[in-house]
Coordinates of C-alpha atoms (C1' of nucleotides) in Angstrom, one line a residue:
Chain A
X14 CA 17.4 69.2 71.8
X15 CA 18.5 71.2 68.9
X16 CA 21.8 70.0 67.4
X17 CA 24.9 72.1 68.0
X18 CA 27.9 72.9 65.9
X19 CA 31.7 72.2 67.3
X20 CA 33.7 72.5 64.5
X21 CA 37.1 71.2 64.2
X22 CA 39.9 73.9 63.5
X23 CA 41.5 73.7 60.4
X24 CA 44.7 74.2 60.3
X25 CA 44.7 77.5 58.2
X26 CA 42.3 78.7 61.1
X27 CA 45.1 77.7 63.8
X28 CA 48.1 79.0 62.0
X29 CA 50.5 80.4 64.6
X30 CA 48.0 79.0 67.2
X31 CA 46.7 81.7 68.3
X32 CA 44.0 80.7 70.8
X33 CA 44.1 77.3 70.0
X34 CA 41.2 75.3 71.7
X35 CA 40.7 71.8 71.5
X36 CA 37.7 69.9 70.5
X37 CA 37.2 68.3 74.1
X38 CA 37.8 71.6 75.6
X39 CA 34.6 73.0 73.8
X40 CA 32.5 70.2 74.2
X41 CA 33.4 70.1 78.0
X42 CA 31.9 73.9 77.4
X43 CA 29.0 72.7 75.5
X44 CA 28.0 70.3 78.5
X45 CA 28.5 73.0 81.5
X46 CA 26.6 75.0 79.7
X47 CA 23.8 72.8 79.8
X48 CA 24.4 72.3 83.4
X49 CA 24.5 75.9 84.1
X50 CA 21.2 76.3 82.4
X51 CA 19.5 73.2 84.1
X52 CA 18.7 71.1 81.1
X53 CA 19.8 68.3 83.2
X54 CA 19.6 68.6 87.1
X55 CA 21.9 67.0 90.2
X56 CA 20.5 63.7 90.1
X57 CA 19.7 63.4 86.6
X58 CA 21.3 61.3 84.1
X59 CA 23.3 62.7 81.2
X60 CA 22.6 61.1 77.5
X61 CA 25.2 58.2 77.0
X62 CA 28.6 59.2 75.7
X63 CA 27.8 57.4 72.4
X64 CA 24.5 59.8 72.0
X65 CA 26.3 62.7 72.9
X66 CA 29.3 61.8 70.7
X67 CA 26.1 61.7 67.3
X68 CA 24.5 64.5 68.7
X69 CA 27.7 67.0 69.0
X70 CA 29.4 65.3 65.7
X71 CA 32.8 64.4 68.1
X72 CA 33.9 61.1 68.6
X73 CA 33.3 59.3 71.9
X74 CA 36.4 59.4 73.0
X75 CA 36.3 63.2 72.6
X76 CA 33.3 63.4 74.8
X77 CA 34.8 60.8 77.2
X78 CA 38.0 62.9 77.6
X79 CA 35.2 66.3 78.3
X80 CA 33.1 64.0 80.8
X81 CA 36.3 62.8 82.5
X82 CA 37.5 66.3 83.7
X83 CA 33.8 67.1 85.0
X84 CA 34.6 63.7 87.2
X85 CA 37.7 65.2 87.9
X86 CA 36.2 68.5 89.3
X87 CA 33.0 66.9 91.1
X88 CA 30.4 68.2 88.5
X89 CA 29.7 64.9 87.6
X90 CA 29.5 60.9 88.7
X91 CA 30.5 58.3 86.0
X92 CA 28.7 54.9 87.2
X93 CA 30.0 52.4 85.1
X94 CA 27.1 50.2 83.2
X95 CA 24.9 52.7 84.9
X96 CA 25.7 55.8 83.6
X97 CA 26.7 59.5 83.9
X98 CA 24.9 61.5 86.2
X99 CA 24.8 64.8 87.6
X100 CA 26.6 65.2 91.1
X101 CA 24.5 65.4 94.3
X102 CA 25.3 67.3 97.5
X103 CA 24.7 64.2 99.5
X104 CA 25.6 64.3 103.2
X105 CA 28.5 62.0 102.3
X106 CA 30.1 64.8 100.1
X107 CA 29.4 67.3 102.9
X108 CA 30.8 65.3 105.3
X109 CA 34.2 64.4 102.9
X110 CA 34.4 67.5 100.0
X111 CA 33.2 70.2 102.2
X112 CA 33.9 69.3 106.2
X113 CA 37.9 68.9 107.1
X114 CA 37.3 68.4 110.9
X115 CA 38.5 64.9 111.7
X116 CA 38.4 64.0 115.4
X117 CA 42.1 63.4 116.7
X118 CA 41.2 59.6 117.8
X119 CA 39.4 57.4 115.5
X120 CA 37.9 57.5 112.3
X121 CA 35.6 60.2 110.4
X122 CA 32.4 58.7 109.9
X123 CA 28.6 59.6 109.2
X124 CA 28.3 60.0 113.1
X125 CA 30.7 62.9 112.5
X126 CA 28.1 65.3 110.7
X127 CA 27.7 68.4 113.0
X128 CA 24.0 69.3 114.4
X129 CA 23.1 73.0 113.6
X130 CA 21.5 75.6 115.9
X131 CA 20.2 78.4 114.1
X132 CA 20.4 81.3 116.1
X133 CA 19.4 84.0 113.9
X134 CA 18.9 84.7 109.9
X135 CA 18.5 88.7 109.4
X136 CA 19.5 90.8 105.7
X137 CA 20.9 94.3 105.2
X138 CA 23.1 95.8 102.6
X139 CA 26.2 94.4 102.0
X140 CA 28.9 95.8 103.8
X141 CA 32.3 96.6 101.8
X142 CA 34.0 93.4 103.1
X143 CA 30.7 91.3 102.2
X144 CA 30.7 93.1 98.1
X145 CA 34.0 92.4 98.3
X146 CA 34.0 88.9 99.0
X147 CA 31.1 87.8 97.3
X148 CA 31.8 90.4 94.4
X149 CA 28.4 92.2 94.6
X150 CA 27.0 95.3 92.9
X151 CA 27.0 98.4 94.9
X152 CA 23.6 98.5 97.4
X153 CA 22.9 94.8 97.3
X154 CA 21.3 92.9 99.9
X155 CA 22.5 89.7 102.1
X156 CA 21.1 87.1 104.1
X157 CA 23.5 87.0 107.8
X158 CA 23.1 83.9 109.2
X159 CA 24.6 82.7 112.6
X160 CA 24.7 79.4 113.3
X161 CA 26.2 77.0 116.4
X162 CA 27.2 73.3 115.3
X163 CA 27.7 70.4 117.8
X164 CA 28.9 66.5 117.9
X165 CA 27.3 64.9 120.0
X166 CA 25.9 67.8 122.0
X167 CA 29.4 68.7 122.6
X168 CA 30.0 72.5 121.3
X169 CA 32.1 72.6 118.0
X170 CA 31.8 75.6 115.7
X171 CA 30.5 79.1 115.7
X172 CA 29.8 80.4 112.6
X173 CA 28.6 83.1 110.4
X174 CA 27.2 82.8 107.2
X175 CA 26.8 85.3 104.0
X176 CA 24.5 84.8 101.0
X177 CA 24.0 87.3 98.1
X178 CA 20.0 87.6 98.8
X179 CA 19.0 87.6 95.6
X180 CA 20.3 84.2 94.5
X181 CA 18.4 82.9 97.8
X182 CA 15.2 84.3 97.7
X183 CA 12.8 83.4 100.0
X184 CA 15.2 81.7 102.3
X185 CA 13.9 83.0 105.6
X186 CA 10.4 81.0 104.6
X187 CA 12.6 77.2 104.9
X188 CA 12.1 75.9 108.2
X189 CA 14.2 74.5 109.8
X190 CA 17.0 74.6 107.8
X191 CA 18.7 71.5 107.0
X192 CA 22.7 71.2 108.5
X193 CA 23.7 70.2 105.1
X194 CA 22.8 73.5 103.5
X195 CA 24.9 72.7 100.1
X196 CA 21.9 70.1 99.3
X197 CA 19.5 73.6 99.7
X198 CA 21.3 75.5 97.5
X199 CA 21.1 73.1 95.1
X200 CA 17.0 71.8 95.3
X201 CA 15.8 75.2 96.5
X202 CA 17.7 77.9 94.6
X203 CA 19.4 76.3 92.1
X204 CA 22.8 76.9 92.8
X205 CA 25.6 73.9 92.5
X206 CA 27.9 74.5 95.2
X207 CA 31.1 73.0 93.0
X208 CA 34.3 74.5 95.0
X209 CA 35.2 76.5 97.7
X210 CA 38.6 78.1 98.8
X211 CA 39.4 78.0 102.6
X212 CA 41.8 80.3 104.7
X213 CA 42.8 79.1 108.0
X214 CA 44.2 81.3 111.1
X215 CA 44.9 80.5 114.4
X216 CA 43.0 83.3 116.3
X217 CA 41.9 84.3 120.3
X218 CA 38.3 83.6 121.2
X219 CA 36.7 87.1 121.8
X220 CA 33.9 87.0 124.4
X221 CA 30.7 86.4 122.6
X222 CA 32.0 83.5 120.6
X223 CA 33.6 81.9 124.0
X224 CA 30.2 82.2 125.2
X225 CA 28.7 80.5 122.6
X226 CA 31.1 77.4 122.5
X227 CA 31.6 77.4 126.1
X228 CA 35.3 78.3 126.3
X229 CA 37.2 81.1 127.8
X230 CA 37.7 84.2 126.3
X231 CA 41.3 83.7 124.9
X232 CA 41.1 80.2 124.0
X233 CA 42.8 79.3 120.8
X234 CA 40.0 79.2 117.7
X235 CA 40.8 77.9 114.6
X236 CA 39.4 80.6 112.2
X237 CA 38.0 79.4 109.3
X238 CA 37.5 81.6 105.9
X239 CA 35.5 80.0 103.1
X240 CA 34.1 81.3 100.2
X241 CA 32.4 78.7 98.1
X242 CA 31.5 78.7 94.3
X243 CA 28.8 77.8 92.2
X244 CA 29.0 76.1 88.8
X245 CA 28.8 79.2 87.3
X246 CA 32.0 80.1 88.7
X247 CA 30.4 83.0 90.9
X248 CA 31.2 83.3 94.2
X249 CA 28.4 82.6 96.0
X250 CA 28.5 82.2 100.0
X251 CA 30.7 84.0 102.4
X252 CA 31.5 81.9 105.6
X253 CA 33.6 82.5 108.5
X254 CA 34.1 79.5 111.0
X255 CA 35.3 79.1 114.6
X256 CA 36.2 76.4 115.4
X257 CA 37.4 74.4 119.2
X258 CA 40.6 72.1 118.1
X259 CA 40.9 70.6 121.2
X260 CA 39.9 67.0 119.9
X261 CA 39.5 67.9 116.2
X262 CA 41.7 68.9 113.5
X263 CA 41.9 70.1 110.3
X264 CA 42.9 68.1 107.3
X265 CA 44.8 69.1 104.3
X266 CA 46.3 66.7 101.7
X267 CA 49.2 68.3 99.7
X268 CA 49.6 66.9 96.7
Chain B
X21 CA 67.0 48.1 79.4
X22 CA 66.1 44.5 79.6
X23 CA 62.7 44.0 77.7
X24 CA 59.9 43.5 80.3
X25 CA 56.8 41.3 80.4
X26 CA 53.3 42.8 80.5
X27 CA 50.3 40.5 79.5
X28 CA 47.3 41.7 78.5
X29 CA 44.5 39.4 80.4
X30 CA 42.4 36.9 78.3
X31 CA 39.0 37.0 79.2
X32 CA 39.2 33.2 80.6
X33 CA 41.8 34.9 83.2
X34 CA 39.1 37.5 84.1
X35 CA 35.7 35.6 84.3
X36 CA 34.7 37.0 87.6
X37 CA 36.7 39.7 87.6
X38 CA 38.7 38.9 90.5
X39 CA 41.5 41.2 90.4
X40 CA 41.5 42.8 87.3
X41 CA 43.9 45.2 86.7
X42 CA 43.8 47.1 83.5
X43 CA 46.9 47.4 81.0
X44 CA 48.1 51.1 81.8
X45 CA 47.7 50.0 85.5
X46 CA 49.9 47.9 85.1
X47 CA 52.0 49.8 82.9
X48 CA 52.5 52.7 85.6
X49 CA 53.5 50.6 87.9
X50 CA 56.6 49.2 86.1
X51 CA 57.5 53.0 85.6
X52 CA 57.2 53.5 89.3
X53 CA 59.1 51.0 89.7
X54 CA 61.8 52.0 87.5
X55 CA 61.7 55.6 89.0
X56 CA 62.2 54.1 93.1
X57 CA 65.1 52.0 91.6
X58 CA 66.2 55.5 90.2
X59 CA 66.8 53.8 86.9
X60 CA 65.7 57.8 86.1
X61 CA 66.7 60.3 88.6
X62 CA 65.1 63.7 89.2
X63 CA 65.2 66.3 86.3
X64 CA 66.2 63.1 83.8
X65 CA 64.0 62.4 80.7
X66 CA 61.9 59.6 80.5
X67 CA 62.1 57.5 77.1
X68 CA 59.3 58.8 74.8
X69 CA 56.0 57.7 75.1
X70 CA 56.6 55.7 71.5
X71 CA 59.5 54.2 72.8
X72 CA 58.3 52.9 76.0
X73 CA 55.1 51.5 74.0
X74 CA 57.4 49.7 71.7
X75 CA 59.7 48.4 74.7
X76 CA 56.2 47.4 77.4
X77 CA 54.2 46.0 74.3
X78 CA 51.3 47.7 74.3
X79 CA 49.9 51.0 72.2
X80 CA 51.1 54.3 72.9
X81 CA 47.8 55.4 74.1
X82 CA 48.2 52.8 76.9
X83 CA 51.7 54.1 78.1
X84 CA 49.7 57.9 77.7
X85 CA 47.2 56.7 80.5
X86 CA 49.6 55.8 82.5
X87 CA 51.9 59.1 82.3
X88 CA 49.1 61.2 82.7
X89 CA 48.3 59.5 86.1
X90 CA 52.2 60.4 86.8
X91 CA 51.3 63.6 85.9
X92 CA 49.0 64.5 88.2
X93 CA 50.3 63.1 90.9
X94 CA 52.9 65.5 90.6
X95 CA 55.6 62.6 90.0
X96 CA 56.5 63.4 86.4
X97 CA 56.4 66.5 84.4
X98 CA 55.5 66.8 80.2
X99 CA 56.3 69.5 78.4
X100 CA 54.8 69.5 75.0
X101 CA 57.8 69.3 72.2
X102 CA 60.6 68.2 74.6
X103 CA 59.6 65.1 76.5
X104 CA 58.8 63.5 79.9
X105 CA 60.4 64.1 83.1
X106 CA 61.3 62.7 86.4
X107 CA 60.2 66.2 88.8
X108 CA 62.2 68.0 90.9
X109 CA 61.8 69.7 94.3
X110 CA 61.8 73.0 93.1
X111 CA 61.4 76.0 95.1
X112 CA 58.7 76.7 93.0
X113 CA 57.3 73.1 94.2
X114 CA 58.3 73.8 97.9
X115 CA 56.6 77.2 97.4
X116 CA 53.6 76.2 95.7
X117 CA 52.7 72.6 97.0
X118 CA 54.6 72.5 100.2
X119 CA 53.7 75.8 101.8
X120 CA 50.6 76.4 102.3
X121 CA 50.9 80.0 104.2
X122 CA 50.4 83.4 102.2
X123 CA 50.1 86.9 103.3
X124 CA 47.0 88.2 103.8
X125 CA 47.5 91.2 102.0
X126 CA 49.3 90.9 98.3
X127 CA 50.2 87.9 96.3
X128 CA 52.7 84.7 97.4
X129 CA 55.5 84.9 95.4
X130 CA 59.1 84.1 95.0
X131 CA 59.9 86.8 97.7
X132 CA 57.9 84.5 100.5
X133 CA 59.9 81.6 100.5
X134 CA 61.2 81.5 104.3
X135 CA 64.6 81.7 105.3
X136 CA 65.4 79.1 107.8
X137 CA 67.8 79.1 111.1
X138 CA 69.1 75.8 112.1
X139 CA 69.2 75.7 116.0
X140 CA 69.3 72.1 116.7
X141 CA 70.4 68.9 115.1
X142 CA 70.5 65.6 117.3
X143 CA 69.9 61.6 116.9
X144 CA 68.4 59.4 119.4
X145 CA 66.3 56.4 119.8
X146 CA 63.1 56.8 118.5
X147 CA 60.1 57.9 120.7
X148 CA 56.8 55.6 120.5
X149 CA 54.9 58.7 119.2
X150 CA 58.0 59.1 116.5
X151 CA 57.7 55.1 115.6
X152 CA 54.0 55.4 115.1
X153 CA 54.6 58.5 112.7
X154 CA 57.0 57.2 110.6
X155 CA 56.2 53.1 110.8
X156 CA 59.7 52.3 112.4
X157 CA 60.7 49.6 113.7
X158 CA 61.9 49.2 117.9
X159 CA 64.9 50.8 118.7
X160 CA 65.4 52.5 115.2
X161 CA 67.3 55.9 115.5
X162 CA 66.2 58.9 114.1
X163 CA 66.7 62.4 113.5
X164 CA 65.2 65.4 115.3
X165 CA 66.1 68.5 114.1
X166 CA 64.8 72.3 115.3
X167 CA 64.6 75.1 113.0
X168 CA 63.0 78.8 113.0
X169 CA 61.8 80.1 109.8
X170 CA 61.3 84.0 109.1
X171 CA 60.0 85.9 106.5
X172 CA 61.8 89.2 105.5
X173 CA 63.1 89.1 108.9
X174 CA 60.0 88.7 110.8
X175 CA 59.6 85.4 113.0
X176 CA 57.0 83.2 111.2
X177 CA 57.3 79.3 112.1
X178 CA 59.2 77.3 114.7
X179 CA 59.4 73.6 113.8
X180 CA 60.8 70.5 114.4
X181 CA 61.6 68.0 112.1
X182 CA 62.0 63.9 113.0
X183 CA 63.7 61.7 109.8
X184 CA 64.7 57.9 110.2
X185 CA 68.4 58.1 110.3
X186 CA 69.0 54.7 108.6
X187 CA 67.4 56.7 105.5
X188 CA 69.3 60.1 106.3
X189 CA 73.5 59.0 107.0
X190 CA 75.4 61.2 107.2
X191 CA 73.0 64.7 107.3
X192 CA 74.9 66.2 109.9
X193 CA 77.8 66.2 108.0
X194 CA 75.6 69.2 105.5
X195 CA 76.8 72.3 106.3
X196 CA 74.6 74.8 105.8
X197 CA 71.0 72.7 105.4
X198 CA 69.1 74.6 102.8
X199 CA 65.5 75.9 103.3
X200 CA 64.2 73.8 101.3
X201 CA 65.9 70.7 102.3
X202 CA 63.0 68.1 100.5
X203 CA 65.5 69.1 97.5
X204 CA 68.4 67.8 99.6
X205 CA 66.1 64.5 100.1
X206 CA 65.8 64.1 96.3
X207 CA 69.6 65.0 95.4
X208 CA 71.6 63.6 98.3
X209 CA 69.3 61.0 99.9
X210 CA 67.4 59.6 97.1
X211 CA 64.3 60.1 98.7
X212 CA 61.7 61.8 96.7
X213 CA 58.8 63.5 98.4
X214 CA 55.5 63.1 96.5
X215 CA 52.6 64.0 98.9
X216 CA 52.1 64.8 102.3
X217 CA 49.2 64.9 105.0
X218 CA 48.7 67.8 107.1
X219 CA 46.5 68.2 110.5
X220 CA 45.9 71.5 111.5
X221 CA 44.9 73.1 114.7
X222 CA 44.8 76.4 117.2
X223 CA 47.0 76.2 120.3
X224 CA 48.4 78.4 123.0
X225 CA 52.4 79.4 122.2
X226 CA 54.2 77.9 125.0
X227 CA 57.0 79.6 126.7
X228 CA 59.8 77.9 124.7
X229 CA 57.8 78.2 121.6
X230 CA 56.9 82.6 122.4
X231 CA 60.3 83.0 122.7
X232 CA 61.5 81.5 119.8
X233 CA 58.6 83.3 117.8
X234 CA 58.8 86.5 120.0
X235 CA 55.5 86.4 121.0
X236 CA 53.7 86.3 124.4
X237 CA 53.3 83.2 125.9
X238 CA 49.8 81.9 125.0
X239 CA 49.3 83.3 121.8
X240 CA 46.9 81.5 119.4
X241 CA 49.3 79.7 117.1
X242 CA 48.0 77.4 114.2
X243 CA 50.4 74.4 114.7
X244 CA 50.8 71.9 111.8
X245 CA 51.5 68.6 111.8
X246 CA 52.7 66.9 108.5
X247 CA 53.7 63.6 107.4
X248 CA 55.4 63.5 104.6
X249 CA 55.6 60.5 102.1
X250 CA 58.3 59.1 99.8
X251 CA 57.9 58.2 96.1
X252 CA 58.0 54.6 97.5
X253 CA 54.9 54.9 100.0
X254 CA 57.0 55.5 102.6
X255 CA 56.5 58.5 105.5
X256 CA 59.9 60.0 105.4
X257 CA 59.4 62.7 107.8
X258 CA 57.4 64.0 110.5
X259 CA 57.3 67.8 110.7
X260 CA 55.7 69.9 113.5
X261 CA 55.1 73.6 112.7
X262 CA 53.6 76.8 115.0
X263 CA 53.1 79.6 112.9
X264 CA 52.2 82.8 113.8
X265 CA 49.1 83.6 111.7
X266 CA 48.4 87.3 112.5
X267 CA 49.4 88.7 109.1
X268 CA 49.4 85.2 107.3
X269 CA 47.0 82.3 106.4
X270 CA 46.9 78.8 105.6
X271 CA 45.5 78.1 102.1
X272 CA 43.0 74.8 101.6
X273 CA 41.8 74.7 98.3
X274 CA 38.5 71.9 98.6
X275 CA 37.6 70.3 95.7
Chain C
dA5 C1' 63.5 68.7 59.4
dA6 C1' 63.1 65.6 63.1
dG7 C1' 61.3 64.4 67.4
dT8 C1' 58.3 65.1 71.2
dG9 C1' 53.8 65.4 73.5
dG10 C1' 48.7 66.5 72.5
dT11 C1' 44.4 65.7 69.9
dC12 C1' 41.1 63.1 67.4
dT13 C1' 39.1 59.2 65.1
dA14 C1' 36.9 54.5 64.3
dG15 C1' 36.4 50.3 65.8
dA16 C1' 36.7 46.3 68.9
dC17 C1' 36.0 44.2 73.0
dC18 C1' 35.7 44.0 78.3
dA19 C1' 33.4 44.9 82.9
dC20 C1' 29.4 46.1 85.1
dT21 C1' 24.4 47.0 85.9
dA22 C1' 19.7 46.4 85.5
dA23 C1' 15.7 44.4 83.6
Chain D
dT1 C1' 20.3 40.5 77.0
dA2 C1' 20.8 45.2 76.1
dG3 C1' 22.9 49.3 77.4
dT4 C1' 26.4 51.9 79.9
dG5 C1' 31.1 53.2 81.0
dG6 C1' 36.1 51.5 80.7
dT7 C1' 40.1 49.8 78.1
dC8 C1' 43.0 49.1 74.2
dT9 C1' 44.5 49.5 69.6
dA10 C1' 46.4 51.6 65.1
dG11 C1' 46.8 55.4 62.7
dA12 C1' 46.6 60.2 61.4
dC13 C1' 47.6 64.7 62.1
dC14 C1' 48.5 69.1 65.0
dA15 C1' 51.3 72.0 68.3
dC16 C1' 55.6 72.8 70.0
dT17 C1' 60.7 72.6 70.7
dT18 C1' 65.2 72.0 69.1
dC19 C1' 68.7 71.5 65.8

DNA sequence: AAGTGGTCTAGACCACTAA
DNA sequence: TAGTGGTCTAGACCACTTC
């Protein structure tokens, strides 16, 4: 690891603070960058804060304050007397970061992690809504993916799914493909799934997805909108979810 | 300002670990404290962080920890140069944390805060549904109030809103309620809102509802229900919103 | 110029984990 | 027992606001 320069404004340099950055702020820099560039991969542990603190010429509680906002944004899992370590896309994170869907009686739990049907994975050139949304070059291809997701057998979300095909090569060769597809992104192809913003409507079921959830036509959907990014910060998968409320709902703390 | 007691454990105190509580821990909670027994009101500056450190005992970097947790739980407000404050309910707030829809073309902005028409205010004994909502005792009385909310004119939400009354005397007596009446809690009933949960679904308008959103009678409407929750830990109120989501969403930010 | 929050350091010690 | 993260301190200085 070769060593790397932070320097420490001088004042002279910050006069009138123009672009004033602090130290943490470009250590916290230094470290995604790393991440970005897989020197150290989910699971992995990071150097201690003390080594990092030597090997970037901060102090530790510079590095602590950098380490402690990638906690705060899920990059990374502070263990303490264990550890820092790069942040997995365990089931348990699917089922509490990335799956809002909370039955109306009793509690969410691991028994509460939708089944997948595949029912088909085709590409083709992005259309404009799919360039748009995933913020693609003109011509580029996509994996379409449709997929039906049960509880307990019962019928709970219809869903289609966009991927930039270039990030997830080969992706038609995985079989089957795993419900918690986060976790693929990650060991596959390499891409963190860190955040995703969500837009919810309340829509009519049109005929082909009433068919596949076994509802009328008409029947109230809750219409799901996600796009979700990488570490990167690139937008990286398109998804568009129906879903049956009639003994789920959606959860959203505001705070 | 009565000087306060806050010990710092001995080891002997901790051996085992049963309990332990760190310093700032501590230390935030005495501010909470202070701020439920309004010793500082809403838009009043806290002491400086030197000051407080000098008055608890402990370093300033200890009272910082603590703050900062203030902070982000949206309870307090810094502002570099000028001090610490107790945070208000805003409309910016009520915009930006409270109300989660936004147009689906353009941005949200200051020009989509919904106007609100008060068609109902009435008191009664509380329901068993409205004394599981808000943890009331038997017999307590409560609020129920029935709004309709439009944006430039156009019908957006119809809600009802439940409040203890014991908490609320005398709201009838308000004439006009204002839109954003979590500013009324904070100014005329001393209860601050600081977070709120929110479970969302996709159901059929009923008649009443339709007509009060002018809509047909079955239209998909995403209907929210919110609990909302005092500075002290307490749910205040329990809010029931159908919106009309044909040229709006709900935002959900996951992360 | 004075006062506030924000950053950074160096060092001590505690809590926790694993060997 | 050694190594990690977590807490706490005292002090210095910077950025920002107000007077």
């Amino acid at each position: 690891m070769s060593k790397v320069e932070i320097g420490r404004q001088t004042p002279e340099q910050n006069t009138r603070s123009l672009g004033f950055r602090p130290l943490y702020a470009q250590v916290k820099h230094q470290l995604l960058e790393r991440l970005i560039n897989k020197i150290w991969m989910p699971g992995d542990a990071l150097p201690s804060e003390q080594h990092l603190a030597v090997e970037l010429g901060v102090s530790q509680g510079t590095v602590r304050k950098a380490l402690d906002e990638l906690t705060d944004e899920n990059i990374v899992v502070r263990r303490q007397g264990r550890g820092t370590f790069v942040a997995e896309h365990t089931q348990e994170r699917a089922l509490f970061q990335y799956f809002m869907l909370s039955p109306d009686q009793g509690k969410k739990d691991d028994n509460h992690f939708p089944q997948s049907q595949l029912l088909s994975l085709d590409s083709g050139s992005a259309t404009h809504r799919e360039r748009a949304a995933l913020d693609l070059a003109a011509n580029e291809q996509v994996w379409r993916m449709e997929r039906n997701r049960t509880l307990q057998s019962a019928p709970l979300i219809a869903e289609k799914i966009v991927l930039p095909q270039l990030l997830f090569d080969g992706l038609d060769k995985i079989k089957p493909l795993p419900s918690n597809i986060y976790a693929l992104f990650d060991q596959i192809f390499g891409q963190s799934i860190v955040r995703a913003e969500e837009k919810l409507k309340a829509v009519a079921a049109e005929e082909g997805t009433a068919k596949r959830l076994g509802c009328a036509t008409g029947t109230p959907l809750l219409r799901i909108d996600r796009i979700a990014y990488a570490l990167s910060g690139r937008p990286v998968e398109w998804r568009i979810s129906y879903c049956l409320t009639d003994n789920f709902h959606y959860v959203s703390n505001l705070k």
